[in-house]
Amino acid sequence: VTDGDIRRAILSDTDLDEMIEKIMNVNYVSLPIDSPEHLIRSSLSDDIKLIPLVDENGYIADVASAKSFRNIPISKPVLSGRESEYVHECLTSNWVSSQGPFVQRFEKLFEDHHPFRHAITTSNGTTALHLALVALGVGPGDEVIVPDLTFAATINSVINTGPTPVMCEVDIDSWCIDFVEAEKLINDKTKAIMPVHLYGQVANMDALESLLSRHDLLLIEDCAEALGSSWHGKPAGTFGDAATFSFFGNKIITTGEGGMVLFKDPNVAEHAKVLRDHGMNKNIKYWHEFVGVNYRLTNIQAAIGVAQMEQFNNIISKKRIIADAYKQDLQLISAIDCLPGDVDGSWNTFWLYTIRLKSSYSPQEVISDLLKLGIGARPIFYPLHLMPPYEKYKTSDSLEISKKISRTGISLPSSVDLDHGTVKFISKKLRGLLEK
């Protein structure tokens, strides 16, 4: 029964002693609390704006709507700036595709936060990785070292470009690539190394620079989860030959879908622009100099990106406040190891606040129980070497740390608009589940 049912009954002079089932909508749609998001999305409509999510006993555990499929989702975009205004400007000016002023404004704002780098927008974070590899001349016959614990886009971009990916163990403290192990994998075919700054934690860039001083390798930083993070005050994405970012809906900032590549060399950046735009000569229309791709971002998406970048400092500040609140509430729970924060020079923007449970607890069981309380949570990525498409690229048996972190990890709600009271509620419920 909804408040709307009750209001309508009162306005129609229904006797207050009337039984509730006489006024409620008995033909409502409900779904199980663990329903996948695609099922919830397809069940919502103009007529069905709210869907009760019920537990195994039929009791309401949560309510889904078009704005949020969970009461406390794992992450959602916050579009509270000038996004609507800028998108409206695109629509009224008819600049809706990849040609338009917001694309250049977005790139310029990104360069302002990443000094001495040249920014190029792309259609998403995965195409950003592929474009970086191609523009830098990495291809068949080469090898690229990637961490074993990361989202699959990292290794997919390598495979789809042509070189052979080489999976490397991660560090137990930072969860990022272990550069001592990486150096053992370098041979005369190794062309590049691609560290991933996982969950906002920057890899040990001092160790990386020491490694690069001994080997002539390209460095491509995967910063999809680390916009705003830094190493000894230097922004993530400004260490290597190229760096890539993602603006998917759950990232630090969003354009819905979208990506960015930063290049160190302006000549490589210019070459990447040509490749991104079908390989077409910038001065001679329809004259193609290279086999290119169409990885362009639209002006509408860039308009959202500009509005998001205008709130950049506030967004980063709020992510840090959320992380501090979680740490304060969770660090005393003996069953939990918190995501490493500002260690060894890394300044973390905590894309998703992620914890590890001691081995006696089941992350999947805890995630399921949190979901029944209306709290979205999700597991850590699977190690790449365990999944069918990548098994053949496994070159080492010493990937136990990746498996250990993956088996025990949980990411907690981390939306920018999460308030302190909600963090305390989540922490309290998590503590109660672990104690039970």
GROMACS .gro file of C-alpha atoms in nm:
model
  436
    1VAL     CA    1   0.000   0.000   0.000
    2THR     CA    2   0.128   0.348  -0.081
    3ASP     CA    3   0.073   0.689   0.070
    4GLY     CA    4  -0.097   0.776  -0.259
    5ASP     CA    5  -0.358   0.504  -0.203
    6ILE     CA    6  -0.432   0.645   0.141
    7ARG     CA    7  -0.449   1.007   0.024
    8ARG     CA    8  -0.689   0.918  -0.254
    9ALA     CA    9  -0.908   0.725  -0.009
   10ILE     CA   10  -0.922   1.018   0.234
   11LEU     CA   11  -1.003   1.265  -0.044
   12SER     CA   12  -1.290   1.043  -0.156
   13ASP     CA   13  -1.436   1.038   0.199
   14THR     CA   14  -1.360   0.670   0.258
   15ASP     CA   15  -1.447   0.564   0.612
   16LEU     CA   16  -1.126   0.536   0.815
   17ASP     CA   17  -1.252   0.207   0.960
   18GLU     CA   18  -1.252   0.055   0.609
   19MET     CA   19  -1.015  -0.240   0.560
   20ILE     CA   20  -0.692  -0.140   0.383
   21GLU     CA   21  -0.728  -0.396   0.104
   22LYS     CA   22  -1.039  -0.210  -0.012
   23ILE     CA   23  -0.835   0.096  -0.110
   24MET     CA   24  -0.497  -0.045  -0.207
   25ASN     CA   25  -0.388  -0.156  -0.552
   26VAL     CA   26  -0.387  -0.534  -0.527
   27ASN     CA   27  -0.258  -0.579  -0.883
   28TYR     CA   28   0.083  -0.434  -0.805
   29VAL     CA   29   0.408  -0.561  -0.957
   30SER     CA   30   0.674  -0.685  -0.718
   31LEU     CA   31   1.006  -0.860  -0.771
   32PRO     CA   32   1.242  -1.067  -0.555
   33ILE     CA   33   1.503  -0.861  -0.371
   34ASP     CA   34   1.787  -1.027  -0.563
   35SER     CA   35   1.641  -0.952  -0.907
   36PRO     CA   36   1.903  -0.846  -1.163
   37GLU     CA   37   1.899  -0.484  -1.272
   38HIS     CA   38   1.795  -0.562  -1.631
   39LEU     CA   39   1.477  -0.729  -1.499
   40ILE     CA   40   1.397  -0.433  -1.274
   41ARG     CA   41   1.459  -0.189  -1.558
   42SER     CA   42   1.233  -0.376  -1.800
   43SER     CA   43   0.954  -0.395  -1.540
   44LEU     CA   44   0.939  -0.018  -1.484
   45SER     CA   45   0.717   0.190  -1.712
   46ASP     CA   46   0.506   0.506  -1.728
   47ASP     CA   47   0.238   0.323  -1.530
   48ILE     CA   48   0.472   0.134  -1.296
   49LYS     CA   49   0.706   0.385  -1.137
   50LEU     CA   50   0.779   0.199  -0.812
   51ILE     CA   51   0.841  -0.173  -0.767
   52PRO     CA   52   0.852  -0.333  -0.421
   53LEU     CA   53   1.146  -0.572  -0.386
   54VAL     CA   54   1.046  -0.849  -0.150
   55ASP     CA   55   1.232  -1.115   0.048
   56GLU     CA   56   1.161  -1.488   0.046
   57ASN     CA   57   0.871  -1.433   0.293
   58GLY     CA   58   0.707  -1.168   0.077
   59TYR     CA   59   0.804  -0.877   0.301
   60ILE     CA   60   0.921  -0.552   0.145
   61ALA     CA   61   1.299  -0.522   0.174
   62ASP     CA   62   1.351  -0.237  -0.073
   63VAL     CA   63   1.180  -0.030  -0.343
   64ALA     CA   64   1.308   0.020  -0.697
   65SER     CA   65   1.240   0.324  -0.912
   66ALA     CA   66   1.369   0.464  -1.241
   67LYS     CA   67   1.622   0.678  -1.051
   68SER     CA   68   1.758   0.402  -0.830
   69PHE     CA   69   1.716   0.027  -0.842
   70ARG     CA   70   1.824   0.000  -0.478
   71ASN     CA   71   1.762   0.217  -0.175
   72ILE     CA   72   2.139   0.243  -0.136
   73PRO     CA   73   2.300   0.154  -0.472
   74ILE     CA   74   2.665   0.061  -0.507
   75SER     CA   75   2.720   0.376  -0.712
   76LYS     CA   76   2.512   0.618  -0.915
   77PRO     CA   77   2.584   0.934  -1.113
   78VAL     CA   78   2.513   1.265  -0.942
   79LEU     CA   79   2.413   1.524  -1.202
   80SER     CA   80   2.350   1.823  -0.978
   81GLY     CA   81   2.549   2.085  -1.169
   82ARG     CA   82   2.486   2.247  -1.506
   83GLU     CA   83   2.449   1.919  -1.696
   84SER     CA   84   2.089   1.983  -1.805
   85GLU     CA   85   2.167   2.341  -1.907
   86TYR     CA   86   2.463   2.239  -2.121
   87VAL     CA   87   2.279   1.948  -2.284
   88HIS     CA   88   1.990   2.184  -2.364
   89GLU     CA   89   2.243   2.419  -2.523
   90CYS     CA   90   2.358   2.132  -2.748
   91LEU     CA   91   2.001   2.054  -2.849
   92THR     CA   92   1.904   2.412  -2.926
   93SER     CA   93   2.222   2.473  -3.126
   94ASN     CA   94   2.195   2.138  -3.312
   95TRP     CA   95   2.555   2.053  -3.213
   96VAL     CA   96   2.474   1.703  -3.096
   97SER     CA   97   2.737   1.481  -3.261
   98SER     CA   98   3.115   1.481  -3.220
   99GLN     CA   99   3.153   1.826  -3.371
  100GLY     CA  100   3.090   2.098  -3.116
  101PRO     CA  101   3.251   2.332  -2.864
  102PHE     CA  102   3.197   2.118  -2.554
  103VAL     CA  103   3.437   1.850  -2.679
  104GLN     CA  104   3.726   2.097  -2.686
  105ARG     CA  105   3.619   2.251  -2.353
  106PHE     CA  106   3.613   1.909  -2.190
  107GLU     CA  107   3.960   1.823  -2.319
  108LYS     CA  108   4.096   2.160  -2.202
  109LEU     CA  109   3.952   2.117  -1.851
  110PHE     CA  110   4.110   1.773  -1.835
  111GLU     CA  111   4.448   1.909  -1.941
  112ASP     CA  112   4.423   2.174  -1.668
  113HIS     CA  113   4.414   1.895  -1.409
  114HIS     CA  114   4.694   1.698  -1.579
  115PRO     CA  115   4.978   1.941  -1.663
  116PHE     CA  116   5.199   1.882  -1.966
  117ARG     CA  117   4.965   1.622  -2.112
  118HIS     CA  118   4.756   1.634  -2.430
  119ALA     CA  119   4.395   1.517  -2.390
  120ILE     CA  120   4.182   1.339  -2.652
  121THR     CA  121   3.824   1.235  -2.583
  122THR     CA  122   3.704   0.888  -2.684
  123SER     CA  123   3.377   0.698  -2.687
  124ASN     CA  124   3.464   0.497  -2.373
  125GLY     CA  125   3.751   0.383  -2.153
  126THR     CA  126   3.815   0.065  -2.351
  127THR     CA  127   3.851   0.247  -2.683
  128ALA     CA  128   4.083   0.488  -2.502
  129LEU     CA  129   4.312   0.196  -2.415
  130HIS     CA  130   4.303   0.061  -2.770
  131LEU     CA  131   4.374   0.403  -2.921
  132ALA     CA  132   4.668   0.457  -2.685
  133LEU     CA  133   4.824   0.125  -2.782
  134VAL     CA  134   4.781   0.178  -3.156
  135ALA     CA  135   4.903   0.539  -3.149
  136LEU     CA  136   5.217   0.432  -2.961
  137GLY     CA  137   5.292   0.162  -3.217
  138VAL     CA  138   5.226  -0.143  -3.001
  139GLY     CA  139   5.116  -0.437  -3.213
  140PRO     CA  140   5.153  -0.803  -3.313
  141GLY     CA  141   5.477  -0.962  -3.199
  142ASP     CA  142   5.499  -0.740  -2.891
  143GLU     CA  143   5.418  -0.828  -2.533
  144VAL     CA  144   5.237  -0.604  -2.284
  145ILE     CA  145   5.249  -0.668  -1.908
  146VAL     CA  146   4.913  -0.623  -1.732
  147PRO     CA  147   4.805  -0.694  -1.373
  148ASP     CA  148   4.616  -1.018  -1.316
  149LEU     CA  149   4.362  -0.843  -1.092
  150THR     CA  150   4.172  -0.586  -1.298
  151PHE     CA  151   3.857  -0.538  -1.504
  152ALA     CA  152   3.876  -0.730  -1.832
  153ALA     CA  153   3.885  -0.414  -2.049
  154THR     CA  154   4.256  -0.385  -1.972
  155ILE     CA  155   4.352  -0.720  -2.122
  156ASN     CA  156   4.082  -0.707  -2.392
  157SER     CA  157   4.231  -0.389  -2.536
  158VAL     CA  158   4.572  -0.556  -2.558
  159ILE     CA  159   4.437  -0.868  -2.727
  160ASN     CA  160   4.228  -0.669  -2.973
  161THR     CA  161   4.529  -0.455  -3.067
  162GLY     CA  162   4.745  -0.757  -3.150
  163PRO     CA  163   5.023  -0.796  -2.891
  164THR     CA  164   5.035  -1.078  -2.638
  165PRO     CA  165   4.923  -0.988  -2.285
  166VAL     CA  166   5.139  -1.112  -1.998
  167MET     CA  167   4.957  -1.135  -1.665
  168CYS     CA  168   5.147  -1.021  -1.358
  169GLU     CA  169   5.089  -1.074  -0.986
  170VAL     CA  170   4.967  -0.784  -0.773
  171ASP     CA  171   5.096  -0.641  -0.448
  172ILE     CA  172   4.916  -0.760  -0.133
  173ASP     CA  173   4.911  -0.412   0.023
  174SER     CA  174   4.812  -0.189  -0.270
  175TRP     CA  175   4.631  -0.453  -0.484
  176CYS     CA  176   4.808  -0.297  -0.784
  177ILE     CA  177   5.072  -0.455  -1.009
  178ASP     CA  178   5.381  -0.584  -0.830
  179PHE     CA  179   5.675  -0.432  -1.018
  180VAL     CA  180   5.927  -0.678  -0.868
  181GLU     CA  181   5.726  -0.958  -1.026
  182ALA     CA  182   5.679  -0.752  -1.343
  183GLU     CA  183   6.053  -0.721  -1.397
  184LYS     CA  184   6.084  -1.101  -1.397
  185LEU     CA  185   5.847  -1.112  -1.697
  186ILE     CA  186   6.040  -0.866  -1.916
  187ASN     CA  187   6.210  -1.008  -2.225
  188ASP     CA  188   6.311  -0.884  -2.570
  189LYS     CA  189   5.946  -0.893  -2.685
  190THR     CA  190   5.816  -0.675  -2.402
  191LYS     CA  191   5.704  -0.342  -2.549
  192ALA     CA  192   5.491  -0.186  -2.276
  193ILE     CA  193   5.369  -0.215  -1.920
  194MET     CA  194   5.013  -0.122  -1.829
  195PRO     CA  195   4.959  -0.067  -1.455
  196VAL     CA  196   4.601  -0.027  -1.333
  197HIS     CA  197   4.536   0.208  -1.041
  198LEU     CA  198   4.278  -0.024  -0.887
  199TYR     CA  199   3.983   0.122  -0.694
  200GLY     CA  200   4.158   0.460  -0.695
  201GLN     CA  201   4.479   0.330  -0.535
  202VAL     CA  202   4.783   0.445  -0.733
  203ALA     CA  203   5.045   0.179  -0.805
  204ASN     CA  204   5.394   0.229  -0.661
  205MET     CA  205   5.525   0.471  -0.920
  206ASP     CA  206   5.868   0.500  -0.755
  207ALA     CA  207   5.919   0.127  -0.810
  208LEU     CA  208   5.789   0.162  -1.164
  209GLU     CA  209   6.022   0.448  -1.251
  210SER     CA  210   6.311   0.245  -1.112
  211LEU     CA  211   6.208  -0.045  -1.337
  212LEU     CA  212   6.175   0.180  -1.642
  213SER     CA  213   6.522   0.322  -1.581
  214ARG     CA  214   6.658  -0.030  -1.643
  215HIS     CA  215   6.436  -0.122  -1.938
  216ASP     CA  216   6.325   0.064  -2.249
  217LEU     CA  217   5.949   0.020  -2.220
  218LEU     CA  218   5.639   0.222  -2.293
  219LEU     CA  219   5.419   0.306  -1.996
  220ILE     CA  220   5.040   0.322  -2.035
  221GLU     CA  221   4.849   0.399  -1.715
  222ASP     CA  222   4.496   0.261  -1.684
  223CYS     CA  223   4.335   0.532  -1.467
  224ALA     CA  224   3.972   0.430  -1.527
  225GLU     CA  225   3.912   0.414  -1.150
  226ALA     CA  226   4.163   0.675  -1.034
  227LEU     CA  227   4.069   1.019  -1.164
  228GLY     CA  228   4.196   1.268  -0.905
  229SER     CA  229   4.430   1.021  -0.732
  230SER     CA  230   4.798   1.107  -0.708
  231TRP     CA  231   5.144   0.979  -0.618
  232HIS     CA  232   5.349   1.215  -0.399
  233GLY     CA  233   5.130   1.499  -0.525
  234LYS     CA  234   5.165   1.415  -0.895
  235PRO     CA  235   4.830   1.326  -1.061
  236ALA     CA  236   4.769   0.972  -1.177
  237GLY     CA  237   4.790   0.974  -1.554
  238THR     CA  238   5.093   1.203  -1.578
  239PHE     CA  239   5.371   0.947  -1.538
  240GLY     CA  240   5.374   0.755  -1.862
  241ASP     CA  241   5.365   0.784  -2.239
  242ALA     CA  242   4.986   0.760  -2.226
  243ALA     CA  243   4.708   0.731  -1.971
  244THR     CA  244   4.342   0.641  -2.011
  245PHE     CA  245   4.026   0.728  -1.818
  246SER     CA  246   3.666   0.606  -1.817
  247PHE     CA  247   3.349   0.812  -1.772
  248PHE     CA  248   3.100   0.528  -1.739
  249GLY     CA  249   2.797   0.604  -1.519
  250ASN     CA  250   2.957   0.471  -1.200
  251LYS     CA  251   3.297   0.640  -1.236
  252ILE     CA  252   3.436   0.942  -1.045
  253ILE     CA  253   3.283   1.170  -1.309
  254THR     CA  254   3.055   1.054  -1.588
  255THR     CA  255   2.943   1.134  -1.940
  256GLY     CA  256   2.717   0.824  -1.949
  257GLU     CA  257   2.972   0.646  -2.166
  258GLY     CA  258   3.301   0.807  -2.259
  259GLY     CA  259   3.675   0.804  -2.217
  260MET     CA  260   3.989   1.015  -2.240
  261VAL     CA  261   4.349   0.953  -2.342
  262LEU     CA  262   4.636   1.166  -2.219
  263PHE     CA  263   4.957   1.162  -2.424
  264LYS     CA  264   5.299   1.288  -2.323
  265ASP     CA  265   5.421   1.349  -2.679
  266PRO     CA  266   5.216   1.608  -2.873
  267ASN     CA  267   5.306   1.441  -3.204
  268VAL     CA  268   5.166   1.108  -3.084
  269ALA     CA  269   4.856   1.291  -2.964
  270GLU     CA  270   4.803   1.444  -3.310
  271HIS     CA  271   4.847   1.103  -3.469
  272ALA     CA  272   4.591   0.958  -3.226
  273LYS     CA  273   4.339   1.227  -3.324
  274VAL     CA  274   4.370   1.123  -3.689
  275LEU     CA  275   4.332   0.755  -3.598
  276ARG     CA  276   4.028   0.832  -3.380
  277ASP     CA  277   3.861   1.016  -3.670
  278HIS     CA  278   3.865   0.732  -3.926
  279GLY     CA  279   4.234   0.788  -4.010
  280MET     CA  280   4.126   1.083  -4.225
  281ASN     CA  281   4.356   1.371  -4.316
  282LYS     CA  282   4.259   1.674  -4.105
  283ASN     CA  283   4.298   1.910  -4.401
  284ILE     CA  284   4.168   1.699  -4.691
  285LYS     CA  285   3.812   1.577  -4.643
  286TYR     CA  286   3.762   1.205  -4.713
  287TRP     CA  287   4.133   1.146  -4.778
  288HIS     CA  288   4.238   0.861  -4.547
  289GLU     CA  289   4.602   0.825  -4.452
  290PHE     CA  290   4.564   0.538  -4.204
  291VAL     CA  291   4.329   0.255  -4.119
  292GLY     CA  292   4.138   0.439  -3.849
  293VAL     CA  293   3.845   0.400  -3.616
  294ASN     CA  294   3.552   0.611  -3.502
  295TYR     CA  295   3.610   0.652  -3.127
  296ARG     CA  296   3.473   1.006  -3.100
  297LEU     CA  297   3.278   1.144  -2.805
  298THR     CA  298   2.960   1.339  -2.883
  299ASN     CA  299   2.914   1.706  -2.799
  300ILE     CA  300   2.619   1.610  -2.574
  301GLN     CA  301   2.837   1.369  -2.374
  302ALA     CA  302   3.115   1.625  -2.354
  303ALA     CA  303   2.865   1.884  -2.227
  304ILE     CA  304   2.787   1.655  -1.935
  305GLY     CA  305   3.161   1.605  -1.885
  306VAL     CA  306   3.222   1.981  -1.870
  307ALA     CA  307   2.952   2.020  -1.605
  308GLN     CA  308   3.102   1.733  -1.408
  309MET     CA  309   3.454   1.877  -1.429
  310GLU     CA  310   3.322   2.207  -1.295
  311GLN     CA  311   3.238   2.013  -0.978
  312PHE     CA  312   3.561   1.814  -0.981
  313ASN     CA  313   3.713   1.937  -0.654
  314ASN     CA  314   3.384   1.896  -0.469
  315ILE     CA  315   3.337   1.542  -0.604
  316ILE     CA  316   3.687   1.435  -0.500
  317SER     CA  317   3.643   1.593  -0.156
  318LYS     CA  318   3.317   1.405  -0.101
  319LYS     CA  319   3.468   1.072  -0.210
  320ARG     CA  320   3.743   1.120   0.048
  321ILE     CA  321   3.493   1.214   0.321
  322ILE     CA  322   3.292   0.898   0.249
  323ALA     CA  323   3.608   0.687   0.267
  324ASP     CA  324   3.711   0.846   0.597
  325ALA     CA  325   3.367   0.775   0.741
  326TYR     CA  326   3.384   0.409   0.637
  327LYS     CA  327   3.736   0.373   0.776
  328GLN     CA  328   3.634   0.523   1.108
  329ASP     CA  329   3.340   0.281   1.141
  330LEU     CA  330   3.502  -0.034   1.002
  331GLN     CA  331   3.869  -0.032   1.102
  332LEU     CA  332   3.796  -0.168   1.450
  333ILE     CA  333   3.608  -0.470   1.315
  334SER     CA  334   3.853  -0.759   1.337
  335ALA     CA  335   3.690  -0.944   1.047
  336ILE     CA  336   3.766  -0.662   0.801
  337ASP     CA  337   4.077  -0.532   0.625
  338CYS     CA  338   4.003  -0.191   0.474
  339LEU     CA  339   4.119  -0.080   0.130
  340PRO     CA  340   4.465   0.074   0.159
  341GLY     CA  341   4.442   0.450   0.164
  342ASP     CA  342   4.722   0.703   0.167
  343VAL     CA  343   5.015   0.462   0.189
  344ASP     CA  344   5.364   0.493   0.040
  345GLY     CA  345   5.281   0.825  -0.123
  346SER     CA  346   4.952   0.724  -0.283
  347TRP     CA  347   4.662   0.967  -0.239
  348ASN     CA  348   4.346   0.768  -0.306
  349THR     CA  349   4.015   0.907  -0.434
  350PHE     CA  350   3.836   0.581  -0.349
  351TRP     CA  351   3.630   0.514  -0.662
  352LEU     CA  352   3.455   0.234  -0.472
  353TYR     CA  353   3.526   0.183  -0.103
  354THR     CA  354   3.643  -0.176  -0.097
  355ILE     CA  355   3.722  -0.409   0.192
  356ARG     CA  356   3.852  -0.760   0.242
  357LEU     CA  357   3.691  -1.008   0.478
  358LYS     CA  358   3.893  -1.255   0.679
  359SER     CA  359   3.894  -1.598   0.516
  360SER     CA  360   3.624  -1.750   0.738
  361TYR     CA  361   3.357  -1.523   0.587
  362SER     CA  362   3.185  -1.564   0.252
  363PRO     CA  363   3.173  -1.237   0.050
  364GLN     CA  364   2.890  -1.367  -0.168
  365GLU     CA  365   2.681  -1.453   0.138
  366VAL     CA  366   2.747  -1.113   0.294
  367ILE     CA  367   2.664  -0.936  -0.036
  368SER     CA  368   2.337  -1.132  -0.060
  369ASP     CA  369   2.243  -1.045   0.299
  370LEU     CA  370   2.325  -0.675   0.244
  371LEU     CA  371   2.104  -0.677  -0.064
  372LYS     CA  372   1.813  -0.800   0.148
  373LEU     CA  373   1.862  -0.487   0.358
  374GLY     CA  374   1.846  -0.261   0.052
  375ILE     CA  375   2.224  -0.212   0.045
  376GLY     CA  376   2.397  -0.266  -0.288
  377ALA     CA  377   2.741  -0.429  -0.275
  378ARG     CA  378   2.952  -0.621  -0.521
  379PRO     CA  379   3.251  -0.855  -0.530
  380ILE     CA  380   3.601  -0.762  -0.643
  381PHE     CA  381   3.703  -0.849  -1.000
  382TYR     CA  382   3.798  -1.208  -1.079
  383PRO     CA  383   4.167  -1.270  -1.157
  384LEU     CA  384   4.207  -1.269  -1.532
  385HIS     CA  385   4.391  -1.600  -1.549
  386LEU     CA  386   4.089  -1.789  -1.409
  387MET     CA  387   3.853  -1.689  -1.692
  388PRO     CA  388   3.825  -1.894  -2.013
  389PRO     CA  389   3.930  -1.626  -2.269
  390TYR     CA  390   4.256  -1.554  -2.085
  391GLU     CA  391   4.372  -1.889  -1.946
  392LYS     CA  392   4.613  -1.940  -2.235
  393TYR     CA  393   4.799  -1.619  -2.147
  394LYS     CA  394   4.890  -1.737  -1.799
  395THR     CA  395   5.270  -1.745  -1.773
  396SER     CA  396   5.316  -1.793  -1.399
  397ASP     CA  397   5.184  -2.016  -1.123
  398SER     CA  398   5.250  -1.748  -0.861
  399LEU     CA  399   4.922  -1.561  -0.892
  400GLU     CA  400   4.792  -1.656  -0.548
  401ILE     CA  401   4.769  -1.299  -0.419
  402SER     CA  402   4.530  -1.202  -0.698
  403LYS     CA  403   4.311  -1.499  -0.608
  404LYS     CA  404   4.327  -1.423  -0.236
  405ILE     CA  405   4.218  -1.061  -0.278
  406SER     CA  406   3.944  -1.156  -0.524
  407ARG     CA  407   3.806  -1.431  -0.302
  408THR     CA  408   3.771  -1.203  -0.001
  409GLY     CA  409   3.678  -0.861  -0.141
  410ILE     CA  410   3.358  -0.655  -0.126
  411SER     CA  411   3.291  -0.306  -0.265
  412LEU     CA  412   3.046  -0.097  -0.062
  413PRO     CA  413   2.813   0.186  -0.172
  414SER     CA  414   3.024   0.487  -0.273
  415SER     CA  415   2.799   0.738  -0.452
  416VAL     CA  416   2.912   1.098  -0.419
  417ASP     CA  417   2.586   1.198  -0.248
  418LEU     CA  418   2.619   0.935   0.026
  419ASP     CA  419   2.581   1.108   0.361
  420HIS     CA  420   2.751   1.025   0.690
  421GLY     CA  421   2.435   0.880   0.844
  422THR     CA  422   2.393   0.636   0.556
  423VAL     CA  423   2.757   0.527   0.585
  424LYS     CA  424   2.701   0.459   0.956
  425PHE     CA  425   2.385   0.262   0.873
  426ILE     CA  426   2.575   0.048   0.619
  427SER     CA  427   2.863  -0.008   0.859
  428LYS     CA  428   2.627  -0.103   1.142
  429LYS     CA  429   2.439  -0.353   0.926
  430LEU     CA  430   2.765  -0.502   0.794
  431ARG     CA  431   2.899  -0.539   1.148
  432GLY     CA  432   2.575  -0.709   1.253
  433LEU     CA  433   2.590  -0.956   0.964
  434LEU     CA  434   2.950  -1.049   1.041
  435GLU     CA  435   2.876  -1.094   1.411
  436LYS     CA  436   2.576  -1.313   1.325
   0.00000   0.00000   0.00000
